[in-house]
Amino acid sequence: MSVTPRADLAAIPDYNTPGQAPGAIVLNSNEVPQPPPPPVVEAMARAAAEGHRYPEWFSDTLVSRLSADLAVPGERMAVGCGSVSLCRDLIQAVCGPGDEVLFAWRSFDAYSVFTRVAEARARTVPLDAEHRHDLTAMLDAVTPATRVVFLCNPNNPTGTALGEPALREFLRRLPDRILVVLDEAYREFVTDPAVPDGVELAREHGNLAVLRTFSKAYGLAGVRVGYCVAPPAVVSALHKVSVPFAVSRLAQAAALAALDHAEDVRERCAAVVRERERLREHLLRDGYPVPPSQANFLWLPLAHRTSGFTDFCARHGILVRAFPDEGVRVTVGLPQENDAFLNAASRFASESRTGPGPDRPLNGHDLRAT
Ligand code: PMP
C-alpha cells in the first residue's frame, strides 16, 4: 500500500484499552455492574423497530428534555455519542494547530489523544501528593496559547474531587477567554456536599462547559450517549464539528427512558457508594494507601508493584486497570465481585510481606491466566 497516514499520529500513544477475558470479573472499565432497567431496554427495542429512519440530527427531543430537567436553555445544550465524543468535539470547536489544552495528569487519557489529533499542544500539570488537581499549579501553567482547560471532577483514575471554594477561586482567576471543561462523568456517585454541581456553576460562568454521560450511573455505556452544557457559541461550534447522526435512535430513546427512571439510578448509585466505602476500608486495613473516592472506582497508587498486582488479580480471574508504574484503578462491582477482589488484594499484600503461598483458588474463583 502506498497510502501513508499522517506521520504525527505515530507519536500519539495508543489508548490504554481495557483487557478482556471470557468469564472474568470485569472491574476495569468504570461501568456499573447491572444491565439497564427493563423499561429502558424496552424503549430501545421500540426504537429499533424504526431503525430504517435516521435519528433526529441534533437529538432535539433529548435536548428539550435535559434542558427542562436541568433548567438550562436548549441553546446551551448538546448531545453526543458518549461524552468522550464531546471531549473531542469541544477541542475541535475551540482549538487550532498550536493552541494549548491544559489538564491535570494523570487524568482521563482521551484529553491527551484528542488534543494531539487536533494538532493542538497538551500542557499537563501533575496531580498533588494526595492525587488531586493542583489548581494553583494549573493557573501558573496558563499561557497566552491556552484555549481549553479540562478539569475532571471526580478525577479518572484517582476518584478525587475538587470542592466548591477551590473551583470557584480557579474560575475567578482564570482569564475568561479560556474554555473550562468540567468533566462530570461520575457526578452521580458524588456524596461529598463540598463538591459543586457544575451545571449550577455554569449559570454563573460564561466560559464553563460541563460534560455528563449516561454511560456510568445510568448503566448505558454500551449505548453511547452523553451531553454537554456549554456557552451558546460553543454549542453552535459543536454542531459544526460533530459527526451527523452520531447519536443513534436507540441511544436517544434509551436516554429519554433512563431519565424517566431516575429513582432506579439513585438506588444503584447508593449501592455503588456503599460498596465503594466498604472496599476502601478493607484496602486501607490491608495497607493500601487508597485516596477517598467520589466516583465508582478506587485508585491504588502501587507504583512499581502495579503490574505485579494486576497480573496477580488476572490470575485470579479479576480484571483491573493498570497504569504502568503509577497505579491500579478498580471499579466497584457487585458485592460478590468486590469480595473476590478484596481476597486477591489481601493475599497479594500478605505475599508481598512473606513471599508467595500456594496458588489456590480464592472464594471459589478458578485461577486462570488471562
Ligand atoms: N470522561 C471521563 C472522565 C471518563 O472516565 C469517561 C469514560 N471512561 C468519559 C468521559 C467518557 O464516557 P462516555 O463516552 O462513555 O460518555
Coordinates of C-alpha atoms and ligand atoms in Angstrom, one line a residue:
M1 CA 0.0 0.0 0.0
S2 CA 1.4 3.4 -0.9
V3 CA -1.1 5.4 1.2
T4 CA 0.6 6.9 4.3
P5 CA -1.4 8.1 7.3
R6 CA -0.5 11.4 8.9
A7 CA 3.1 11.0 10.2
D8 CA 2.4 12.7 13.5
L9 CA -0.2 10.1 14.5
A10 CA 2.6 7.6 15.1
A11 CA 3.8 9.7 18.1
I12 CA 0.4 9.6 19.8
P13 CA 0.3 6.8 22.3
D14 CA -2.5 4.2 21.8
Y15 CA -5.4 4.2 24.3
N16 CA -4.8 2.2 27.4
T17 CA -7.6 -0.1 26.4
P18 CA -9.1 -2.5 29.0
G19 CA -8.1 -6.1 28.9
Q20 CA -10.8 -8.8 28.3
A21 CA -11.1 -12.5 29.3
P22 CA -14.1 -14.7 29.0
G23 CA -15.8 -15.3 32.4
A24 CA -13.5 -12.9 34.3
I25 CA -14.8 -10.4 36.9
V26 CA -14.6 -7.2 35.0
L27 CA -13.6 -4.3 37.2
N28 CA -11.5 -2.3 34.6
S29 CA -13.9 0.0 32.8
N30 CA -15.9 2.0 35.3
E31 CA -19.2 0.5 34.2
V32 CA -22.0 -0.2 36.6
P33 CA -22.5 -3.9 37.2
Q34 CA -26.2 -4.2 36.4
P35 CA -27.9 -4.0 33.0
P36 CA -30.2 -1.1 32.3
P37 CA -33.7 -1.3 33.8
P38 CA -36.2 -3.3 31.7
P39 CA -38.2 -0.2 30.6
V40 CA -35.1 1.3 29.2
V41 CA -34.3 -1.9 27.2
E42 CA -38.0 -1.9 26.0
A43 CA -37.6 1.7 24.8
M44 CA -34.6 0.7 22.8
A45 CA -36.5 -2.2 21.3
R46 CA -39.3 0.1 20.2
A47 CA -36.7 2.5 18.7
A48 CA -35.1 -0.5 16.9
A49 CA -38.4 -1.1 15.1
E50 CA -37.9 2.3 13.4
G51 CA -34.3 1.6 12.6
H52 CA -34.8 2.3 8.9
R53 CA -35.3 6.0 9.8
Y54 CA -32.4 8.4 10.6
P55 CA -32.4 9.8 14.2
E56 CA -33.0 13.4 14.9
W57 CA -30.0 15.3 13.7
F58 CA -29.2 17.2 17.0
S59 CA -31.2 14.9 19.3
D60 CA -33.8 17.7 19.7
T61 CA -36.2 15.7 21.9
L62 CA -33.5 14.7 24.3
V63 CA -32.1 18.2 24.3
S64 CA -35.5 19.6 25.2
R65 CA -35.9 17.0 28.0
L66 CA -32.5 17.7 29.5
S67 CA -33.0 21.4 29.1
A68 CA -36.3 21.2 31.1
D69 CA -34.9 18.9 33.8
L70 CA -31.7 21.0 34.3
A71 CA -33.4 24.4 33.7
V72 CA -30.8 25.2 31.1
P73 CA -31.8 26.8 27.8
G74 CA -31.6 24.4 24.8
E75 CA -29.2 26.7 23.0
R76 CA -26.7 25.8 25.8
M77 CA -27.0 22.1 25.4
A78 CA -25.5 19.5 23.1
V79 CA -25.8 15.7 23.0
G80 CA -23.1 13.4 21.7
C81 CA -22.2 9.8 21.1
G82 CA -20.9 9.4 24.6
S83 CA -19.2 12.3 26.5
V84 CA -15.9 11.2 25.1
S85 CA -17.0 12.4 21.6
L86 CA -18.0 15.7 23.2
C87 CA -14.5 16.0 24.6
R88 CA -13.1 15.6 21.1
D89 CA -15.6 17.9 19.6
L90 CA -15.0 20.6 22.2
I91 CA -11.3 20.6 21.4
Q92 CA -12.0 20.7 17.7
A93 CA -14.5 23.5 18.2
V94 CA -12.2 25.7 20.1
C95 CA -8.6 24.9 19.2
G96 CA -6.5 25.1 16.1
P97 CA -2.9 23.9 15.5
G98 CA -0.5 25.2 18.1
D99 CA -3.2 26.1 20.7
E100 CA -2.8 24.7 24.1
V101 CA -5.1 22.4 26.1
L102 CA -4.3 22.2 29.8
F103 CA -5.2 19.4 32.1
A104 CA -4.0 17.5 35.1
W105 CA -2.0 14.4 34.8
R106 CA -2.9 11.7 35.4
S107 CA -6.4 12.2 34.3
F108 CA -8.7 10.9 31.5
D109 CA -6.3 9.8 28.8
A110 CA -8.7 10.9 26.0
Y111 CA -7.8 14.6 26.7
S112 CA -4.3 14.0 25.6
V113 CA -5.1 11.9 22.5
F114 CA -7.7 14.3 21.2
T115 CA -5.5 17.3 21.8
R116 CA -2.8 15.9 19.7
V117 CA -5.1 14.6 17.0
A118 CA -6.3 18.2 16.7
E119 CA -2.7 19.4 16.3
A120 CA -3.1 21.4 19.5
R121 CA -0.5 21.1 22.3
A122 CA -1.1 19.3 25.5
R123 CA 0.2 21.0 28.7
T124 CA -0.1 18.8 31.7
V125 CA 0.2 19.6 35.4
P126 CA 0.9 16.7 37.9
L127 CA -1.7 15.9 40.5
D128 CA -0.7 16.8 44.0
A129 CA 0.6 14.4 46.6
E130 CA -3.0 13.5 47.5
H131 CA -3.8 12.6 43.9
R132 CA -5.9 15.8 43.5
H133 CA -5.8 18.5 40.8
D134 CA -3.2 21.2 41.8
L135 CA -5.3 24.2 40.8
T136 CA -2.6 26.7 41.7
A137 CA 0.0 25.0 39.5
M138 CA -2.6 24.8 36.8
L139 CA -3.2 28.5 36.9
D140 CA 0.6 29.0 36.7
A141 CA 0.7 26.8 33.7
V142 CA -1.7 29.0 31.7
T143 CA 0.0 30.7 28.7
P144 CA -1.3 33.1 26.0
A145 CA -1.8 30.0 23.9
T146 CA -4.1 28.2 26.4
R147 CA -7.6 27.8 24.9
V148 CA -9.1 25.0 26.9
V149 CA -8.7 23.6 30.4
F150 CA -10.1 20.2 31.3
L151 CA -11.0 19.6 35.0
C152 CA -12.1 16.0 35.6
N153 CA -14.4 16.1 38.7
P154 CA -14.2 13.4 40.2
N155 CA -10.9 12.6 38.5
N156 CA -10.4 9.5 36.5
P157 CA -8.4 7.4 37.6
T158 CA -7.9 8.7 41.1
G159 CA -11.5 9.4 42.2
T160 CA -10.5 12.6 44.0
A161 CA -12.8 15.6 43.7
L162 CA -12.5 19.3 43.8
G163 CA -14.5 21.3 46.3
E164 CA -16.5 24.4 45.5
P165 CA -14.4 27.1 47.0
A166 CA -11.2 25.9 45.2
L167 CA -13.1 25.6 41.9
R168 CA -14.7 29.0 42.3
E169 CA -11.4 30.6 43.0
F170 CA -9.9 28.9 40.0
L171 CA -12.7 30.1 37.7
R172 CA -12.4 33.6 39.2
R173 CA -8.6 33.8 38.5
L174 CA -8.6 32.1 35.0
P175 CA -8.9 34.5 32.0
D176 CA -12.4 34.1 30.7
R177 CA -11.2 33.8 27.1
I178 CA -10.3 30.2 28.1
L179 CA -13.0 27.5 27.9
V180 CA -13.1 25.4 31.1
V181 CA -14.5 21.9 30.5
L182 CA -15.7 20.4 33.8
D183 CA -15.9 16.7 33.1
E184 CA -18.6 15.3 35.4
A185 CA -18.8 11.8 34.0
Y186 CA -19.0 10.4 37.6
R187 CA -21.1 13.1 39.1
E188 CA -23.9 10.8 40.3
F189 CA -21.6 9.0 42.6
V190 CA -20.5 12.1 44.5
T191 CA -21.5 12.1 48.2
D192 CA -19.3 14.9 49.5
P193 CA -21.5 18.0 49.7
A194 CA -18.5 20.2 49.2
V195 CA -18.2 19.1 45.6
P196 CA -20.2 21.6 43.4
D197 CA -22.8 20.9 40.8
G198 CA -21.1 22.0 37.5
V199 CA -24.4 22.9 35.9
E200 CA -25.0 25.4 38.7
L201 CA -21.6 26.9 38.3
A202 CA -22.1 27.1 34.5
R203 CA -25.1 29.5 35.1
E204 CA -22.6 32.0 36.5
H205 CA -19.6 31.4 34.3
G206 CA -19.9 32.1 30.6
N207 CA -16.7 30.2 29.8
L208 CA -17.7 26.9 31.5
A209 CA -18.8 23.8 29.8
V210 CA -20.0 20.7 31.7
L211 CA -19.8 17.2 30.4
R212 CA -22.1 14.4 31.7
T213 CA -22.9 10.9 30.5
F214 CA -25.4 8.2 30.5
S215 CA -22.6 5.6 30.5
K216 CA -21.9 5.3 34.1
A217 CA -24.7 5.8 36.7
Y218 CA -27.4 5.3 34.1
G219 CA -25.8 2.0 33.0
L220 CA -25.8 2.8 29.3
A221 CA -22.0 2.5 28.5
G222 CA -22.7 0.2 25.6
V223 CA -25.3 2.5 24.1
R224 CA -23.2 5.7 23.8
V225 CA -24.9 8.9 24.8
G226 CA -23.7 11.9 26.8
Y227 CA -24.3 15.6 27.0
C228 CA -22.8 18.9 27.5
V229 CA -23.9 22.2 28.9
A230 CA -21.8 24.9 27.3
P231 CA -21.9 28.6 26.2
P232 CA -24.3 29.0 23.2
A233 CA -21.4 30.0 20.8
V234 CA -19.6 26.8 21.8
V235 CA -22.8 24.7 21.2
S236 CA -23.1 26.2 17.7
A237 CA -19.5 25.3 17.0
L238 CA -20.1 21.8 18.3
H239 CA -22.9 21.4 15.8
K240 CA -20.4 22.2 13.0
V241 CA -17.7 19.8 14.1
S242 CA -19.8 16.9 15.3
V243 CA -20.5 13.8 13.1
P244 CA -24.0 14.0 11.8
F245 CA -26.4 11.4 13.3
A246 CA -23.7 10.2 15.7
V247 CA -26.3 9.6 18.5
S248 CA -28.4 6.7 17.3
R249 CA -32.2 6.5 17.5
L250 CA -31.7 3.7 20.1
A251 CA -29.3 5.8 22.2
Q252 CA -31.7 8.8 22.2
A253 CA -34.6 6.5 23.2
A254 CA -32.6 4.9 26.0
A255 CA -31.5 8.2 27.4
L256 CA -35.1 9.5 27.5
A257 CA -36.3 6.3 29.2
A258 CA -33.5 6.4 31.7
L259 CA -34.4 9.9 32.7
D260 CA -37.9 8.6 33.5
H261 CA -36.3 6.1 35.9
A262 CA -34.2 8.4 37.9
E263 CA -35.2 6.6 41.1
D264 CA -33.6 3.4 39.9
V265 CA -30.4 5.3 39.1
R266 CA -30.3 6.9 42.6
E267 CA -30.7 3.4 44.2
R268 CA -28.0 1.9 42.1
C269 CA -25.6 4.7 42.8
A270 CA -26.3 4.4 46.6
A271 CA -25.4 0.7 46.4
V272 CA -22.2 1.5 44.5
V273 CA -21.3 4.1 47.1
R274 CA -21.8 1.7 50.0
E275 CA -19.6 -0.9 48.2
R276 CA -17.0 1.8 47.4
E277 CA -16.7 2.7 51.1
R278 CA -16.5 -0.9 52.1
L279 CA -13.8 -1.7 49.6
R280 CA -11.8 1.3 50.7
E281 CA -12.0 0.4 54.3
H282 CA -10.7 -3.2 53.6
L283 CA -8.0 -2.0 51.4
L284 CA -6.8 0.6 53.9
R285 CA -6.7 -2.1 56.6
D286 CA -4.6 -4.2 54.2
G287 CA -2.1 -1.3 54.0
Y288 CA -3.1 0.1 50.6
P289 CA -3.0 3.9 50.7
V290 CA -6.2 4.4 48.8
P291 CA -7.3 8.1 48.5
P292 CA -11.0 8.8 49.2
S293 CA -13.1 8.4 46.1
Q294 CA -16.2 10.3 44.9
A295 CA -16.6 8.0 41.9
N296 CA -17.5 4.4 41.2
F297 CA -13.8 3.3 41.3
L298 CA -10.8 3.4 43.6
W299 CA -7.2 4.2 43.0
L300 CA -4.4 2.1 44.4
P301 CA -1.1 4.0 43.9
L302 CA 1.1 1.0 43.7
A303 CA 3.9 2.5 41.6
H304 CA 6.4 -0.3 40.7
R305 CA 4.1 -3.0 42.1
T306 CA 1.3 -2.1 39.6
S307 CA 1.9 -4.8 37.0
G308 CA 2.6 -7.4 39.7
F309 CA -0.8 -6.6 41.4
T310 CA -2.6 -6.5 38.0
D311 CA -1.2 -9.9 36.9
F312 CA -2.0 -11.4 40.3
C313 CA -5.6 -10.3 40.0
A314 CA -5.8 -11.5 36.4
R315 CA -4.5 -14.9 37.5
H316 CA -7.5 -15.0 39.9
G317 CA -9.9 -14.1 37.2
I318 CA -10.3 -10.4 38.1
L319 CA -9.6 -7.7 35.6
V320 CA -8.5 -4.3 36.9
R321 CA -7.0 -1.3 35.0
A322 CA -3.2 -0.9 35.3
F323 CA -1.5 2.4 34.7
P324 CA 2.1 1.0 34.5
D325 CA 4.4 2.2 37.3
E326 CA 1.7 4.5 38.6
G327 CA -1.2 2.5 40.0
V328 CA -4.3 0.4 39.6
R329 CA -7.9 1.6 39.2
V330 CA -10.5 -0.8 40.3
T331 CA -14.2 -0.3 39.5
V332 CA -16.8 -1.1 42.2
G333 CA -18.6 -4.2 41.1
L334 CA -21.3 -6.4 42.7
P335 CA -20.7 -7.3 46.3
Q336 CA -19.5 -10.9 45.5
E337 CA -17.2 -9.5 42.8
N338 CA -15.8 -7.0 45.3
D339 CA -15.3 -9.8 47.8
A340 CA -13.2 -11.7 45.3
F341 CA -11.2 -8.6 44.5
L342 CA -10.6 -8.0 48.3
N343 CA -9.5 -11.5 48.8
A344 CA -7.0 -11.2 45.9
A345 CA -5.7 -7.8 47.3
S346 CA -5.4 -9.2 50.8
R347 CA -3.4 -12.2 49.6
F348 CA -1.2 -10.0 47.4
A349 CA -0.5 -7.8 50.4
S350 CA 0.4 -10.7 52.6
E351 CA 2.5 -12.4 49.9
S352 CA 4.3 -9.1 49.4
R353 CA 5.3 -9.3 53.1
T354 CA 6.0 -13.0 53.4
G355 CA 6.6 -14.3 49.8
P356 CA 4.1 -16.4 47.7
G357 CA 1.9 -19.0 49.3
P358 CA 0.3 -22.0 47.5
D359 CA -1.6 -21.0 44.3
R360 CA -5.1 -21.9 45.5
P361 CA -8.5 -20.6 44.3
L362 CA -9.9 -17.5 46.1
N363 CA -13.6 -17.7 47.1
G364 CA -14.4 -20.4 44.5
H365 CA -12.8 -18.4 41.6
D366 CA -10.5 -20.6 39.5
L367 CA -7.0 -19.4 38.9
R368 CA -6.7 -18.7 35.3
A369 CA -4.3 -16.9 33.1
T370 CA -5.7 -14.0 31.0
Ligands
PMP1 N1 -14.9 11.4 31.0 C1 -14.3 10.6 31.8 C2 -13.6 11.2 33.0 C3 -14.4 9.3 31.7 O1 -13.8 8.5 32.6 C4 -15.1 8.7 30.6 C5 -15.2 7.2 30.4 N2 -14.1 6.5 30.7 C6 -15.7 9.6 29.7 C7 -15.6 11.0 29.9 C8 -16.4 9.1 28.5 O2 -17.5 8.4 28.8 P1 -18.6 8.1 27.7 O3 -18.0 8.5 26.4 O4 -18.9 6.7 27.8 O5 -19.7 9.0 28.0

